[in-house]
Structures are given as structure tokens and as C-alpha cells.
GROMACS .gro file of C-alpha atoms in nm:
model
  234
    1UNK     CA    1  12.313   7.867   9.961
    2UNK     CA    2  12.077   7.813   9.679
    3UNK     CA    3  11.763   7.802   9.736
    4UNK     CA    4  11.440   7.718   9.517
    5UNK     CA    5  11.233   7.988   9.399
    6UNK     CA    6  10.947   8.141   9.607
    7UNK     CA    7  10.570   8.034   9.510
    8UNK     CA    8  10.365   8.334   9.376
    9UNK     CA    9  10.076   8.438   9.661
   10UNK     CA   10   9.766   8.414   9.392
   11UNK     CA   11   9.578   8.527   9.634
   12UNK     CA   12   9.702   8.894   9.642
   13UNK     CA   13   9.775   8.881   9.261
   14UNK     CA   14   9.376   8.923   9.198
   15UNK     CA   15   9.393   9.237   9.451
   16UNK     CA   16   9.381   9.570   9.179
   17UNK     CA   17   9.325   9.837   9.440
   18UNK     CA   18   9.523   9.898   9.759
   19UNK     CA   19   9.325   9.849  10.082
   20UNK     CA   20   9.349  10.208  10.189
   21UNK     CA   21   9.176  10.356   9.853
   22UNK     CA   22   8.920  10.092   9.926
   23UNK     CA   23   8.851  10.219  10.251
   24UNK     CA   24   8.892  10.592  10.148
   25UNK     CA   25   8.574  10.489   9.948
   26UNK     CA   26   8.416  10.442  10.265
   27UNK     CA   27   8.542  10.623  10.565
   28UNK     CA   28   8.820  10.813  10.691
   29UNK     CA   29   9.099  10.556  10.681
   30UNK     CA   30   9.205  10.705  11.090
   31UNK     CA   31   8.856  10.655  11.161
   32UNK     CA   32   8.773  10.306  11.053
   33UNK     CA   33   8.618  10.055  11.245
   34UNK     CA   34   8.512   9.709  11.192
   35UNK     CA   35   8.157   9.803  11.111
   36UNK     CA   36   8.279  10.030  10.851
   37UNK     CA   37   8.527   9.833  10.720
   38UNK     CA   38   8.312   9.568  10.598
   39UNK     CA   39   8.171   9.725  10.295
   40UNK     CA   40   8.531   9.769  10.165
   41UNK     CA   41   8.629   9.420  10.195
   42UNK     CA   42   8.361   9.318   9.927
   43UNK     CA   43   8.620   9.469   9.704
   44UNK     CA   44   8.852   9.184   9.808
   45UNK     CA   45   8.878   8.824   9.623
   46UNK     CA   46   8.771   8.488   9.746
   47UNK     CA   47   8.917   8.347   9.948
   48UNK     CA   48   9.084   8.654  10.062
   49UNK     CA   49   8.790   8.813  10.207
   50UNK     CA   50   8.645   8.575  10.362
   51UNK     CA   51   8.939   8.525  10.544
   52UNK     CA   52   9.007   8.943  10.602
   53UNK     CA   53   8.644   8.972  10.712
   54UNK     CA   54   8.703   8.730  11.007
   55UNK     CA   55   9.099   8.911  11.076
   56UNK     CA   56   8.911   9.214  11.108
   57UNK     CA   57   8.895   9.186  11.521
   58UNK     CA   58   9.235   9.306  11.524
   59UNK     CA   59   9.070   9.663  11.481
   60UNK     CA   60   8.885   9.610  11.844
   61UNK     CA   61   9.185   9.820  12.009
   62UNK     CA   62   9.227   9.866  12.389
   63UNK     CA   63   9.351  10.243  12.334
   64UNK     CA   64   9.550  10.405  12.063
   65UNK     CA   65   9.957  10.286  12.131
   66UNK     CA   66  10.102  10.491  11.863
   67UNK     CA   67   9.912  10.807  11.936
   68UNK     CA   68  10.078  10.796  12.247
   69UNK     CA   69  10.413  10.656  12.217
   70UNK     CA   70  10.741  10.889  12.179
   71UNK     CA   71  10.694  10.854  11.807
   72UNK     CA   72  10.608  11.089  11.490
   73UNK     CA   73  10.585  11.047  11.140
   74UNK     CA   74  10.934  11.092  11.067
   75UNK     CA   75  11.069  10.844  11.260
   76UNK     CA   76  10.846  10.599  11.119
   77UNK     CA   77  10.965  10.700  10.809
   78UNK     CA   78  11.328  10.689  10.946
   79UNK     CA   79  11.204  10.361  11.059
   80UNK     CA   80  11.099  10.244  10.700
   81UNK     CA   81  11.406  10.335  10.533
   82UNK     CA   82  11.632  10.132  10.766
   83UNK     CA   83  11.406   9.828  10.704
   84UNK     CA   84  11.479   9.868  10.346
   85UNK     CA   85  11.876   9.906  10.390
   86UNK     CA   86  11.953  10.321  10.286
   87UNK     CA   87  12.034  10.428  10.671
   88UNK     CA   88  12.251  10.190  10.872
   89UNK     CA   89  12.419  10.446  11.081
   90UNK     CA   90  12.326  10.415  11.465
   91UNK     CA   91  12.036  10.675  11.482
   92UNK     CA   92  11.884  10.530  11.222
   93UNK     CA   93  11.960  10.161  11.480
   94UNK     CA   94  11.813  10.349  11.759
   95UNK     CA   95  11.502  10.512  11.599
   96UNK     CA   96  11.433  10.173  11.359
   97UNK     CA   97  11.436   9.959  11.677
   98UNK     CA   98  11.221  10.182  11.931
   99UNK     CA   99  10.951  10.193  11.642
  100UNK     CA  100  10.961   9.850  11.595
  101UNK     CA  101  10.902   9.779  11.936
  102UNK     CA  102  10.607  10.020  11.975
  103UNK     CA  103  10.434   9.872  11.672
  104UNK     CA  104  10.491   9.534  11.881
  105UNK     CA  105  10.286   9.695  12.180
  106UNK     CA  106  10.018   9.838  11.992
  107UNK     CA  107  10.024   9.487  11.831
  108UNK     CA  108   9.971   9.339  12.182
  109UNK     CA  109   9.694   9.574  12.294
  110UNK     CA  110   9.508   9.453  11.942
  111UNK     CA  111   9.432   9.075  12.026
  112UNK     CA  112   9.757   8.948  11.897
  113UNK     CA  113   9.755   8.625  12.142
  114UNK     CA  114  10.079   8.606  12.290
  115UNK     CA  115  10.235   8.716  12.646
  116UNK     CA  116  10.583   8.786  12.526
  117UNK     CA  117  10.788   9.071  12.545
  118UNK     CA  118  11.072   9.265  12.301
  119UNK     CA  119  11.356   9.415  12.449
  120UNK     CA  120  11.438   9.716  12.281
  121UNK     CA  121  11.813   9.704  12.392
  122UNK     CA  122  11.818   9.348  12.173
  123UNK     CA  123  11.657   9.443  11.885
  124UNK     CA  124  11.906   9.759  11.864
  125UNK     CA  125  12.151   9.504  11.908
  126UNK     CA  126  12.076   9.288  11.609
  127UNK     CA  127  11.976   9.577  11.436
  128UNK     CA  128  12.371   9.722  11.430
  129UNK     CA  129  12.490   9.346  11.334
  130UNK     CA  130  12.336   9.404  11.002
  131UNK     CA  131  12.484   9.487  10.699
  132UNK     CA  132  12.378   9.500  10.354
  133UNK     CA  133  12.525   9.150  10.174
  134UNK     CA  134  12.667   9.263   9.838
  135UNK     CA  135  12.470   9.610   9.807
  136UNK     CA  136  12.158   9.454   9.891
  137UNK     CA  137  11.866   9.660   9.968
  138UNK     CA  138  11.495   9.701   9.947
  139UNK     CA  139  11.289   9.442  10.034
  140UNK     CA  140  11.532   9.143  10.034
  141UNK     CA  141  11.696   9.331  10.308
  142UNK     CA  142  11.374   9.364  10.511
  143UNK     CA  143  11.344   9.037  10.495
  144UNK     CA  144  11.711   8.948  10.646
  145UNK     CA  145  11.664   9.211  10.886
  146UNK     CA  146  11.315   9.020  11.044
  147UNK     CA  147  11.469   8.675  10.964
  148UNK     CA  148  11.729   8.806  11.228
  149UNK     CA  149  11.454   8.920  11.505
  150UNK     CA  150  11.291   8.642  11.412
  151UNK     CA  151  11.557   8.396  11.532
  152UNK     CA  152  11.718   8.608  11.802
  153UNK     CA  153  11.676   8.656  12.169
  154UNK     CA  154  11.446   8.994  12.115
  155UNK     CA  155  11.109   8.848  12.176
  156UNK     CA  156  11.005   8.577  12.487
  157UNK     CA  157  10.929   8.545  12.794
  158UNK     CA  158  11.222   8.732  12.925
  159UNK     CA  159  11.431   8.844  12.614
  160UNK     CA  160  11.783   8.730  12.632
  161UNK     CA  161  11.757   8.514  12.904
  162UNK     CA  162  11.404   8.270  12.881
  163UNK     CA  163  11.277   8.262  12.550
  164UNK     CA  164  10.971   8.054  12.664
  165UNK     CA  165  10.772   8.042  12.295
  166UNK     CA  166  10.536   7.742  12.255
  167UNK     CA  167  10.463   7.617  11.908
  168UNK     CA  168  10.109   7.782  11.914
  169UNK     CA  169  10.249   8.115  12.034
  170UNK     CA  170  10.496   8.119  11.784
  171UNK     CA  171  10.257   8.119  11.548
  172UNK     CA  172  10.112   8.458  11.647
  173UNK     CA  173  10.477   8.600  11.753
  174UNK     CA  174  10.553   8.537  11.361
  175UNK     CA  175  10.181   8.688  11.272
  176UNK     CA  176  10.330   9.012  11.466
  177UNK     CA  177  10.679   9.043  11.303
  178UNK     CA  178  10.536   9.011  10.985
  179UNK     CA  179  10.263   9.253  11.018
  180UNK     CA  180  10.538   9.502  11.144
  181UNK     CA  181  10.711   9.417  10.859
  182UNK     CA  182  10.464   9.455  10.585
  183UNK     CA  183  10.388   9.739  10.778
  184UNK     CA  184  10.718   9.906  10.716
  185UNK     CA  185  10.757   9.784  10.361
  186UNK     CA  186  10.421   9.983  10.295
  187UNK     CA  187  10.341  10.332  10.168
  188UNK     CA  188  10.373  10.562  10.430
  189UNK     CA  189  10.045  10.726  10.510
  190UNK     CA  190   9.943  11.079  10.586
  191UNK     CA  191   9.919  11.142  10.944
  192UNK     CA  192  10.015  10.971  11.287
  193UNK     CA  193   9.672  10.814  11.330
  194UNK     CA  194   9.664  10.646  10.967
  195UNK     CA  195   9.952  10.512  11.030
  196UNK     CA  196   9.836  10.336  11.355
  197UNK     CA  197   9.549  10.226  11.128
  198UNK     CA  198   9.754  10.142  10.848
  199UNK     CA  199   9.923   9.905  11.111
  200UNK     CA  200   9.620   9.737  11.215
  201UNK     CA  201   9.510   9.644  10.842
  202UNK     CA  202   9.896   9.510  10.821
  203UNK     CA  203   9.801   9.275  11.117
  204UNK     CA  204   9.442   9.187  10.965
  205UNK     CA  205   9.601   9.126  10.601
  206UNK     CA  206   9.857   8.975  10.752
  207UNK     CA  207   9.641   8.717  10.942
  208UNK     CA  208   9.439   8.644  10.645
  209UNK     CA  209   9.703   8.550  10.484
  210UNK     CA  210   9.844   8.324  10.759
  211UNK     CA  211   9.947   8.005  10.548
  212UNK     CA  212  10.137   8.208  10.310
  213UNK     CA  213  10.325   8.428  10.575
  214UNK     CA  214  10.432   8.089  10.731
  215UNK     CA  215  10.561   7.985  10.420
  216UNK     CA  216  10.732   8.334  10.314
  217UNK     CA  217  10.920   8.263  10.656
  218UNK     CA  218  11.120   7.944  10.488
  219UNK     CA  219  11.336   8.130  10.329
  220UNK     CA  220  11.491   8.544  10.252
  221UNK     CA  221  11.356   8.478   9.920
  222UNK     CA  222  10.990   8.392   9.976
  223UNK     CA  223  10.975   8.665  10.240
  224UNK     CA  224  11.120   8.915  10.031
  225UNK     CA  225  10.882   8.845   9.736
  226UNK     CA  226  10.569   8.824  10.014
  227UNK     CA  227  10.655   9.217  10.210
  228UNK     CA  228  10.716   9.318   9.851
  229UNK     CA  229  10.333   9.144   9.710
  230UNK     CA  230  10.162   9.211  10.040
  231UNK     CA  231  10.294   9.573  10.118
  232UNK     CA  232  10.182   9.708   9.777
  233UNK     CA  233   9.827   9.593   9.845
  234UNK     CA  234   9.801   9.771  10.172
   0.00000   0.00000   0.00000
């Protein structure tokens, strides 16, 4: 199916410096906090910061998720690769959906406003359904592979059986799977707690940029070009 070619997101175009050497400049990216975070966004364009500066609650976190979940760097990094379409074989399944479904928990502890839950069983599912269409990999993958969660059974109010998503929720279920996404399309960081951090500026950059992540959902195209724009400024 043809479809027409994605907009360019101006807004990230004006964006020089990745977010994490901005805050380097600052703080200790693992030990950022909205207070100290500020400063850094200065370095961000209009409207962009305007719009980061008020996404920046999602770094008031009820407890650290990753720090604690059955997780390490190199299943993140396992993670990452599957997302991008170089290890479909089923422990790269199993390891690409339990991370996935942690970064949706931490997600939920950091004032992502929805009451749904991910089965981990479905997203394995859909995950081992996926194959790449003519050798394609990379970020147009990504994108089919979240498309998929996107429109399966993974996510509601019981997964697989009531999906129960109003139109306001879905909004912020979207917000989620595309800060998980961008997330995972991103520059893996140093340690286990960057990372977690590194998530939580997904979500806030993510948020910010909530009309164009709507529209990057229309089509494999627009969200391809948007993990591939958004991830390299994070």
C-alpha cells in the first residue's frame, strides 16, 4: 500500500545537542531531577521547551522500577536489537518482551495516566509473529513491531479478553508505547540507572512532542522517520 510521505518534525530538526550531553552539563544524568533539569532545557528550541519544561513531571517517580526489576544492561541491549530487527530467534522474543513490559511499569509508576495492564505472555506472542518484510530492519521495523502492540490485545483492561481503552486513555497508552519505543531506538547509556533515566526523558520528550507522535502513529512510515528523529536527540 502506498502511502504519502511522512512530514518532517521541525521541531526536533533545530535540536544540535542530544538531551543527555545537555544534562551531563549539569548533573549526573542517573541523578537528575526536575529541579536540575531545568537549566538544561534552556538549551532546547521554542516551542519545544516550553512544552519539555511542563513534561518534566514524569521525573516525580514513585520508586525506581528498573533498578529493581529482573533486568540488566544486556538485556536491554538484547532488547534494543530485537526492536531494530538483527535477533528474531525466541530468546531474543522472550527477553525483548519482558523489557518492554517493565519499561511499561516503570512508565505507570511515573504519572503516565492510564489503569491498563500488558500481558507479557501477549506481547511475546506478537513479538514471534514478526518477521522482517523484505530484509527490513532498523527503525522501519521498530515501527511495525509497536504498530503491532499497538493494535493487539497486549495492553487493556484485561489483555486478551477486555480491552476497555477510552479515547482519552488511549491517548496516554500511545504516549507510553512510544516513549518505550524511542526509548529502545536510542543510544544505549552507561549504567542500569541511566538507563531508567534515559527512559523517563523518552516519556518527557515524548510528551512534548504529543501532536507529532499522534501523527507518526498514521502510518510505518511517519513512525519510522519520528523513533529515528526523536531517538537521536535523546
Amino acid at each position: 500500500m502506498m502511502v504519502a510521505s511522512p512530514k518532517k518534525f521541525t521541531l526536533l530538526h533545530d535540536l544540535n545537542m542530544p538531551i543527555r550531553d545537555a544534562l551531563r552539563g549539569v548533573v549526573t544524568l542517573a541523578d537528575a531531577t526536575e529541579d536540575m533539569l531545568e537549566p538544561a532545557s534552556k538549551l532546547l528550541p521554542e516551542p519545544l521547551r516550553s512544552r519539555f519544561h511542563s513534561a518534566m513531571q514524569a521525573f516525580e517517580q514513585a520508586g525506581k522500577r528498573l533498578l529493581h526489576a529482573p533486568i540488566d544492561m544486556e538485556r536491554i541491549s538484547d532488547a534494543a536489537q530485537f526492536a531494530q530487527g538483527t535477533t528474531l530467534d525466541k530468546s531474543g522474543v522472550n527477553t525483548a518482551a519482558s523489557v518492554i513490559v517493565f519499561a511499561w511499569e516503570h512508565l505507570n509508576q511515573s504519572r503516565v495516566d492510564h489503569r491498563h495492564l500488558i500481558s507479557e505472555t501477549i506481547v511475546a506472542d506478537r513479538l514471534s509473529r514478526l518477521q522482517p518484510d523484505g530484509g527490513t530492519i532498523g527503525f522501519a521495523f521498530a515501527a511495525s513491531l509497536f504498530l503491532d502492540l499497538r493494535q493487539s490485545s497486549a495492553i487493556g483492561v484485561m489483555p486478551g479478553l477486555t480491552r476497555g481503552i477510552t479515547e482519552n486513555e488511549e491517548t496516554e497508552v500511545d504516549l507510553a508505547l512510544m516513549a518505550i519505543a524511542v526509548w529502545l531506538s536510542s543510544k544505549r547509556a552507561d549504567t542500569l540507572e541511566e538507563e531508567e533515566k534515559l527512559l523517563d526523558l523518552s516519556m518527557a520528550l515524548v510528551r512534548a512532542l504529543q501532536s507529532e507522535a499522534a501523527t507518526a502513529f498514521q502510518s510505518q512510515d511517519a513512525l519510522a522517520q519520528f523513533l529515528d528523529e526523536t531517538s537521536s536527540h535523546l
